[in-house]
């Protein structure tokens, strides 16, 4: 690990001033992904700003019937919150499908959204990777691609976003609140937080330099049956090959977001009109324009079949 | 270099450390508490599991300096060879290990798992999110999935935990 200086901040203003005065600084909260990447020298910050003392660790009701989740709320606490379990079961289920008990106790809501891809070529520092070393090329293209993206990828990068939680957040239409170093705050719809790789796969989100996520807000509950179905190589503690997060209403309408197939949570609102007509119709629309490799083409039928299982389960 | 002070197994310890020192390395290399094991050092195997502030975490994926004022319990703090924790005794009784390398992590994790179930924290296999989770074999196996045992002592580990859980209830 490269050496770094460390400071703990206790106010957003102190965090802002720390990030402005250190050009190669990173915020650290749970640290479960960042420290892993620092050990491999994929992340090499020269200064760490510990934001655990900022107090963003509450889940509070909003004036319009939703919930505001502090950026520092741990994955375990979020999944176990009685209001989340009752009204946003999809979120609870997605969180519990990810990582291990130990990791969920540390990992935070904001950190989960900002975790980086688990593409093995991104992790192998002997390989070219446009995400790790812009302009160096992509070793995944033409490599072993069973896990990789089948839609929204580019000639520069075919990595997927690994988060389960983000799939639920996308289906629930969450909004991300941030604070910028100049003190300004803004709301970012979850759909606009993560970027597709294009020719700049190292730029993964729309956050600007030094911008800090402070909370994630869920709109008021929409009811329906909440299901998160994750298909993976082990029954537990593995990333998704494909995952489907869905909210299905009694009349068969609903929402669906898919994980494991793209550089961001994959949701096509227009495809949801097909939900009463079954999985095949939805998947056809959802996966329009997909360009899988020979090794991961199975993900296209796996999305359809997983969604089919989810819709059947929703009927009860 | 940085300084940090936290409680380990009931004793306050003050350390001067390189900021890069993980909690795991602080415990093993600086405090010579070598019960906690380094397996993968990347949060994938669970051998380094300790209990901080009542919650199990991977000590390899957290910096020692981030734990100022906190309370750490390692395998040495759970019990001793003369006065074993019930979970340690159950692992011995049920042969819940072979080589023993993953065992401290397994035991710390298992103790925390029973507390998590008691606190009503659901898991991936919990049927009804709004009901109290049950102490089933499936629940225990899912909750212990962050602790890998390459000797494959899983069945005996599950039996050991089940026995302790039964005794508690």
mmCIF file of N, CA and C in Angstrom, chain A residues 35-119:
data_model
loop_
_atom_site.group_PDB
_atom_site.id
_atom_site.type_symbol
_atom_site.label_atom_id
_atom_site.label_comp_id
_atom_site.label_asym_id
_atom_site.label_seq_id
_atom_site.Cartn_x
_atom_site.Cartn_y
_atom_site.Cartn_z
ATOM 1 N N UNK A 35 -9.982 0.059 0.816
ATOM 2 C CA UNK A 35 -8.738 -0.491 1.380
ATOM 3 C C UNK A 35 -8.262 -1.707 0.593
ATOM 4 N N UNK A 36 -9.197 -2.512 0.129
ATOM 5 C CA UNK A 36 -8.853 -3.651 -0.714
ATOM 6 C C UNK A 36 -8.095 -3.157 -1.950
ATOM 7 N N UNK A 37 -8.628 -2.097 -2.574
ATOM 8 C CA UNK A 37 -8.006 -1.562 -3.790
ATOM 9 C C UNK A 37 -6.694 -0.837 -3.484
ATOM 10 N N UNK A 38 -6.583 -0.274 -2.288
ATOM 11 C CA UNK A 38 -5.332 0.384 -1.897
ATOM 12 C C UNK A 38 -4.219 -0.649 -1.674
ATOM 13 N N UNK A 39 -4.585 -1.802 -1.135
ATOM 14 C CA UNK A 39 -3.585 -2.861 -0.944
ATOM 15 C C UNK A 39 -2.995 -3.293 -2.275
ATOM 16 N N UNK A 40 -3.840 -3.275 -3.309
ATOM 17 C CA UNK A 40 -3.393 -3.692 -4.632
ATOM 18 C C UNK A 40 -2.786 -2.521 -5.416
ATOM 19 N N UNK A 41 -2.778 -1.355 -4.789
ATOM 20 C CA UNK A 41 -2.287 -0.111 -5.414
ATOM 21 C C UNK A 41 -3.039 0.223 -6.692
ATOM 22 N N UNK A 42 -4.325 -0.154 -6.705
ATOM 23 C CA UNK A 42 -5.214 0.287 -7.781
ATOM 24 C C UNK A 42 -5.747 1.671 -7.400
ATOM 25 N N UNK A 43 -6.000 1.859 -6.117
ATOM 26 C CA UNK A 43 -6.295 3.186 -5.574
ATOM 27 C C UNK A 43 -5.049 3.624 -4.803
ATOM 28 N N UNK A 44 -4.591 4.845 -5.046
ATOM 29 C CA UNK A 44 -3.369 5.318 -4.379
ATOM 30 C C UNK A 44 -3.551 6.745 -3.844
ATOM 31 N N UNK A 45 -4.529 6.949 -2.954
ATOM 32 C CA UNK A 45 -4.692 8.302 -2.407
ATOM 33 C C UNK A 45 -3.498 8.665 -1.522
ATOM 34 N N UNK A 46 -3.148 9.943 -1.491
ATOM 35 C CA UNK A 46 -2.060 10.370 -0.610
ATOM 36 C C UNK A 46 -2.615 10.906 0.708
ATOM 37 N N UNK A 47 -3.947 11.070 0.761
ATOM 38 C CA UNK A 47 -4.575 11.567 1.989
ATOM 39 C C UNK A 47 -5.951 10.919 2.123
ATOM 40 N N UNK A 48 -6.247 10.401 3.306
ATOM 41 C CA UNK A 48 -7.572 9.816 3.551
ATOM 42 C C UNK A 48 -8.334 10.706 4.513
ATOM 43 N N UNK A 49 -9.575 11.010 4.147
ATOM 44 C CA UNK A 49 -10.445 11.825 4.993
ATOM 45 C C UNK A 49 -11.536 10.914 5.546
ATOM 46 N N UNK A 50 -11.435 10.614 6.819
ATOM 47 C CA UNK A 50 -12.382 9.706 7.474
ATOM 48 C C UNK A 50 -13.660 10.480 7.789
ATOM 49 N N UNK A 51 -14.763 10.095 7.126
ATOM 50 C CA UNK A 51 -16.018 10.846 7.276
ATOM 51 C C UNK A 51 -16.984 10.169 8.254
ATOM 52 N N UNK A 52 -16.512 9.162 8.971
ATOM 53 C CA UNK A 52 -17.424 8.434 9.865
ATOM 54 C C UNK A 52 -17.994 9.298 10.990
ATOM 55 N N UNK A 53 -17.346 10.431 11.256
ATOM 56 C CA UNK A 53 -17.832 11.294 12.336
ATOM 57 C C UNK A 53 -18.818 12.360 11.892
ATOM 58 N N UNK A 54 -19.293 12.288 10.663
ATOM 59 C CA UNK A 54 -20.171 13.355 10.160
ATOM 60 C C UNK A 54 -21.628 13.215 10.601
ATOM 61 N N UNK A 55 -21.958 12.091 11.198
ATOM 62 C CA UNK A 55 -23.321 11.948 11.739
ATOM 63 C C UNK A 55 -24.391 11.585 10.716
ATOM 64 N N UNK A 56 -23.998 11.249 9.506
ATOM 65 C CA UNK A 56 -25.005 10.869 8.492
ATOM 66 C C UNK A 56 -25.397 9.405 8.683
ATOM 67 N N UNK A 57 -25.849 9.071 9.877
ATOM 68 C CA UNK A 57 -26.068 7.655 10.172
ATOM 69 C C UNK A 57 -27.499 7.359 10.624
ATOM 70 N N UNK A 58 -28.433 8.215 10.190
ATOM 71 C CA UNK A 58 -29.830 8.007 10.591
ATOM 72 C C UNK A 58 -30.724 7.737 9.391
ATOM 73 N N UNK A 59 -31.843 7.066 9.671
ATOM 74 C CA UNK A 59 -32.880 6.868 8.658
ATOM 75 C C UNK A 59 -34.094 7.643 9.150
ATOM 76 N N UNK A 60 -34.458 8.694 8.419
ATOM 77 C CA UNK A 60 -35.512 9.586 8.910
ATOM 78 C C UNK A 60 -36.633 9.731 7.892
ATOM 79 N N UNK A 61 -37.887 9.903 8.391
ATOM 80 C CA UNK A 61 -38.993 10.123 7.454
ATOM 81 C C UNK A 61 -38.876 11.481 6.762
ATOM 82 N N UNK A 62 -39.286 11.549 5.508
ATOM 83 C CA UNK A 62 -39.316 12.834 4.799
ATOM 84 C C UNK A 62 -40.746 13.374 4.838
ATOM 85 N N UNK A 63 -40.902 14.659 4.494
ATOM 86 C CA UNK A 63 -42.225 15.293 4.594
ATOM 87 C C UNK A 63 -43.225 14.689 3.615
ATOM 88 N N UNK A 64 -42.739 14.068 2.525
ATOM 89 C CA UNK A 64 -43.716 13.498 1.583
ATOM 90 C C UNK A 64 -43.871 11.980 1.721
ATOM 91 N N UNK A 65 -43.591 11.470 2.904
ATOM 92 C CA UNK A 65 -43.903 10.066 3.165
ATOM 93 C C UNK A 65 -42.805 9.085 2.805
ATOM 94 N N UNK A 66 -41.651 9.572 2.423
ATOM 95 C CA UNK A 66 -40.539 8.688 2.093
ATOM 96 C C UNK A 66 -39.571 8.557 3.257
ATOM 97 N N UNK A 67 -38.377 8.090 2.960
ATOM 98 C CA UNK A 67 -37.335 7.941 3.980
ATOM 99 C C UNK A 67 -36.025 8.522 3.465
ATOM 100 N N UNK A 68 -35.335 9.241 4.351
ATOM 101 C CA UNK A 68 -34.004 9.726 4.009
ATOM 102 C C UNK A 68 -32.984 8.854 4.743
ATOM 103 N N UNK A 69 -32.135 8.202 3.976
ATOM 104 C CA UNK A 69 -31.144 7.275 4.532
ATOM 105 C C UNK A 69 -29.787 7.986 4.562
ATOM 106 N N UNK A 70 -29.232 8.161 5.734
ATOM 107 C CA UNK A 70 -27.922 8.797 5.842
ATOM 108 C C UNK A 70 -26.869 8.010 5.080
ATOM 109 N N UNK A 71 -25.917 8.728 4.488
ATOM 110 C CA UNK A 71 -24.880 8.089 3.668
ATOM 111 C C UNK A 71 -24.075 7.063 4.448
ATOM 112 N N UNK A 72 -23.993 7.249 5.779
ATOM 113 C CA UNK A 72 -23.161 6.361 6.605
ATOM 114 C C UNK A 72 -23.930 5.190 7.215
ATOM 115 N N UNK A 73 -25.222 5.085 6.922
ATOM 116 C CA UNK A 73 -25.996 3.947 7.458
ATOM 117 C C UNK A 73 -25.400 2.661 6.890
ATOM 118 N N UNK A 74 -25.065 1.756 7.780
ATOM 119 C CA UNK A 74 -24.403 0.508 7.349
ATOM 120 C C UNK A 74 -25.406 -0.393 6.634
ATOM 121 N N UNK A 75 -24.932 -1.224 5.753
ATOM 122 C CA UNK A 75 -25.808 -2.110 4.983
ATOM 123 C C UNK A 75 -26.657 -3.003 5.894
ATOM 124 N N UNK A 76 -26.078 -3.502 6.991
ATOM 125 C CA UNK A 76 -26.847 -4.354 7.910
ATOM 126 C C UNK A 76 -27.988 -3.561 8.535
ATOM 127 N N UNK A 77 -27.672 -2.342 9.007
ATOM 128 C CA UNK A 77 -28.684 -1.522 9.678
ATOM 129 C C UNK A 77 -29.811 -1.148 8.711
ATOM 130 N N UNK A 78 -29.447 -0.888 7.470
ATOM 131 C CA UNK A 78 -30.460 -0.510 6.481
ATOM 132 C C UNK A 78 -31.371 -1.700 6.163
ATOM 133 N N UNK A 79 -30.754 -2.856 5.943
ATOM 134 C CA UNK A 79 -31.543 -4.051 5.604
ATOM 135 C C UNK A 79 -32.456 -4.458 6.755
ATOM 136 N N UNK A 80 -32.035 -4.155 7.993
ATOM 137 C CA UNK A 80 -32.791 -4.612 9.173
ATOM 138 C C UNK A 80 -33.809 -3.590 9.658
ATOM 139 N N UNK A 81 -33.780 -2.378 9.131
ATOM 140 C CA UNK A 81 -34.705 -1.341 9.591
ATOM 141 C C UNK A 81 -36.150 -1.782 9.329
ATOM 142 N N UNK A 82 -36.990 -1.665 10.351
ATOM 143 C CA UNK A 82 -38.366 -2.183 10.247
ATOM 144 C C UNK A 82 -39.147 -1.506 9.120
ATOM 145 N N UNK A 83 -38.899 -0.205 8.901
ATOM 146 C CA UNK A 83 -39.632 0.519 7.843
ATOM 147 C C UNK A 83 -39.178 0.055 6.454
ATOM 148 N N UNK A 84 -37.878 -0.198 6.333
ATOM 149 C CA UNK A 84 -37.358 -0.687 5.043
ATOM 150 C C UNK A 84 -37.921 -2.090 4.778
ATOM 151 N N UNK A 85 -37.928 -2.931 5.800
ATOM 152 C CA UNK A 85 -38.426 -4.305 5.629
ATOM 153 C C UNK A 85 -39.903 -4.317 5.257
ATOM 154 N N UNK A 86 -40.640 -3.392 5.837
ATOM 155 C CA UNK A 86 -42.096 -3.379 5.601
ATOM 156 C C UNK A 86 -42.460 -2.732 4.261
ATOM 157 N N UNK A 87 -41.856 -1.576 3.974
ATOM 158 C CA UNK A 87 -42.302 -0.779 2.821
ATOM 159 C C UNK A 87 -41.389 -0.829 1.605
ATOM 160 N N UNK A 88 -40.147 -1.236 1.811
ATOM 161 C CA UNK A 88 -39.169 -1.263 0.710
ATOM 162 C C UNK A 88 -38.431 -2.604 0.747
ATOM 163 N N UNK A 89 -39.225 -3.684 0.803
ATOM 164 C CA UNK A 89 -38.647 -5.028 0.938
ATOM 165 C C UNK A 89 -37.597 -5.328 -0.126
ATOM 166 N N UNK A 90 -37.778 -4.763 -1.302
ATOM 167 C CA UNK A 90 -36.814 -4.981 -2.392
ATOM 168 C C UNK A 90 -35.414 -4.541 -1.967
ATOM 169 N N UNK A 91 -35.343 -3.410 -1.268
ATOM 170 C CA UNK A 91 -34.049 -2.879 -0.833
ATOM 171 C C UNK A 91 -33.417 -3.794 0.213
ATOM 172 N N UNK A 92 -34.230 -4.222 1.169
ATOM 173 C CA UNK A 92 -33.744 -5.127 2.207
ATOM 174 C C UNK A 92 -33.218 -6.413 1.573
ATOM 175 N N UNK A 93 -33.992 -6.967 0.668
ATOM 176 C CA UNK A 93 -33.608 -8.224 0.003
ATOM 177 C C UNK A 93 -32.320 -8.073 -0.807
ATOM 178 N N UNK A 94 -32.196 -6.961 -1.526
ATOM 179 C CA UNK A 94 -31.006 -6.757 -2.351
ATOM 180 C C UNK A 94 -29.759 -6.643 -1.466
ATOM 181 N N UNK A 95 -29.877 -5.889 -0.378
ATOM 182 C CA UNK A 95 -28.735 -5.737 0.532
ATOM 183 C C UNK A 95 -28.307 -7.088 1.092
ATOM 184 N N UNK A 96 -29.291 -7.885 1.507
ATOM 185 C CA UNK A 96 -28.978 -9.165 2.136
ATOM 186 C C UNK A 96 -28.425 -10.181 1.143
ATOM 187 N N UNK A 97 -28.639 -9.930 -0.141
ATOM 188 C CA UNK A 97 -28.100 -10.837 -1.164
ATOM 189 C C UNK A 97 -26.632 -10.535 -1.454
ATOM 190 N N UNK A 98 -26.143 -9.419 -0.930
ATOM 191 C CA UNK A 98 -24.779 -9.002 -1.254
ATOM 192 C C UNK A 98 -23.787 -9.248 -0.130
ATOM 193 N N UNK A 99 -22.554 -9.507 -0.505
ATOM 194 C CA UNK A 99 -21.412 -9.597 0.413
ATOM 195 C C UNK A 99 -21.631 -10.617 1.537
ATOM 196 N N UNK A 100 -20.993 -10.370 2.688
ATOM 197 C CA UNK A 100 -21.109 -11.276 3.841
ATOM 198 C C UNK A 100 -21.574 -10.461 5.040
ATOM 199 N N UNK A 101 -21.932 -11.149 6.118
ATOM 200 C CA UNK A 101 -22.358 -10.451 7.329
ATOM 201 C C UNK A 101 -21.306 -9.466 7.815
ATOM 202 N N UNK A 102 -20.054 -9.871 7.795
ATOM 203 C CA UNK A 102 -18.971 -8.992 8.260
ATOM 204 C C UNK A 102 -18.880 -7.730 7.405
ATOM 205 N N UNK A 103 -18.947 -7.902 6.095
ATOM 206 C CA UNK A 103 -18.817 -6.745 5.199
ATOM 207 C C UNK A 103 -20.026 -5.827 5.321
ATOM 208 N N UNK A 104 -21.221 -6.402 5.437
ATOM 209 C CA UNK A 104 -22.426 -5.564 5.548
ATOM 210 C C UNK A 104 -22.431 -4.748 6.839
ATOM 211 N N UNK A 105 -21.754 -5.250 7.870
ATOM 212 C CA UNK A 105 -21.670 -4.483 9.116
ATOM 213 C C UNK A 105 -20.831 -3.226 8.961
ATOM 214 N N UNK A 106 -19.942 -3.194 8.004
ATOM 215 C CA UNK A 106 -19.032 -2.055 7.795
ATOM 216 C C UNK A 106 -19.460 -1.187 6.620
ATOM 217 N N UNK A 107 -19.867 -1.826 5.528
ATOM 218 C CA UNK A 107 -20.143 -1.107 4.281
ATOM 219 C C UNK A 107 -21.291 -0.110 4.464
ATOM 220 N N UNK A 108 -21.135 1.067 3.865
ATOM 221 C CA UNK A 108 -22.147 2.113 4.028
ATOM 222 C C UNK A 108 -23.026 2.238 2.779
ATOM 223 N N UNK A 109 -24.103 2.994 2.936
ATOM 224 C CA UNK A 109 -25.045 3.214 1.837
ATOM 225 C C UNK A 109 -24.352 3.927 0.666
ATOM 226 N N UNK A 110 -23.615 5.010 0.962
ATOM 227 C CA UNK A 110 -22.942 5.747 -0.116
ATOM 228 C C UNK A 110 -21.808 4.918 -0.705
ATOM 229 N N UNK A 111 -21.062 4.237 0.160
ATOM 230 C CA UNK A 111 -19.942 3.430 -0.314
ATOM 231 C C UNK A 111 -20.403 2.300 -1.212
ATOM 232 N N UNK A 112 -21.544 1.730 -0.895
ATOM 233 C CA UNK A 112 -22.091 0.656 -1.721
ATOM 234 C C UNK A 112 -22.345 1.170 -3.144
ATOM 235 N N UNK A 113 -22.908 2.383 -3.242
ATOM 236 C CA UNK A 113 -23.176 2.958 -4.570
ATOM 237 C C UNK A 113 -21.874 3.224 -5.331
ATOM 238 N N UNK A 114 -20.829 3.599 -4.581
ATOM 239 C CA UNK A 114 -19.573 4.016 -5.222
ATOM 240 C C UNK A 114 -18.549 2.899 -5.335
ATOM 241 N N UNK A 115 -18.888 1.688 -4.924
ATOM 242 C CA UNK A 115 -17.935 0.580 -5.037
ATOM 243 C C UNK A 115 -17.580 0.374 -6.507
ATOM 244 N N UNK A 116 -16.372 -0.159 -6.725
ATOM 245 C CA UNK A 116 -15.890 -0.279 -8.086
ATOM 246 C C UNK A 116 -16.096 -1.699 -8.633
ATOM 247 N N UNK A 117 -15.961 -1.819 -9.917
ATOM 248 C CA UNK A 117 -16.234 -3.106 -10.577
ATOM 249 C C UNK A 117 -15.333 -4.218 -10.029
ATOM 250 N N UNK A 118 -15.793 -5.456 -10.120
ATOM 251 C CA UNK A 118 -14.946 -6.589 -9.761
ATOM 252 C C UNK A 118 -14.410 -7.275 -11.013
ATOM 253 N N UNK A 119 -14.380 -6.590 -12.141
ATOM 254 C CA UNK A 119 -13.768 -7.141 -13.356
ATOM 255 C C UNK A 119 -12.361 -7.627 -13.013
#
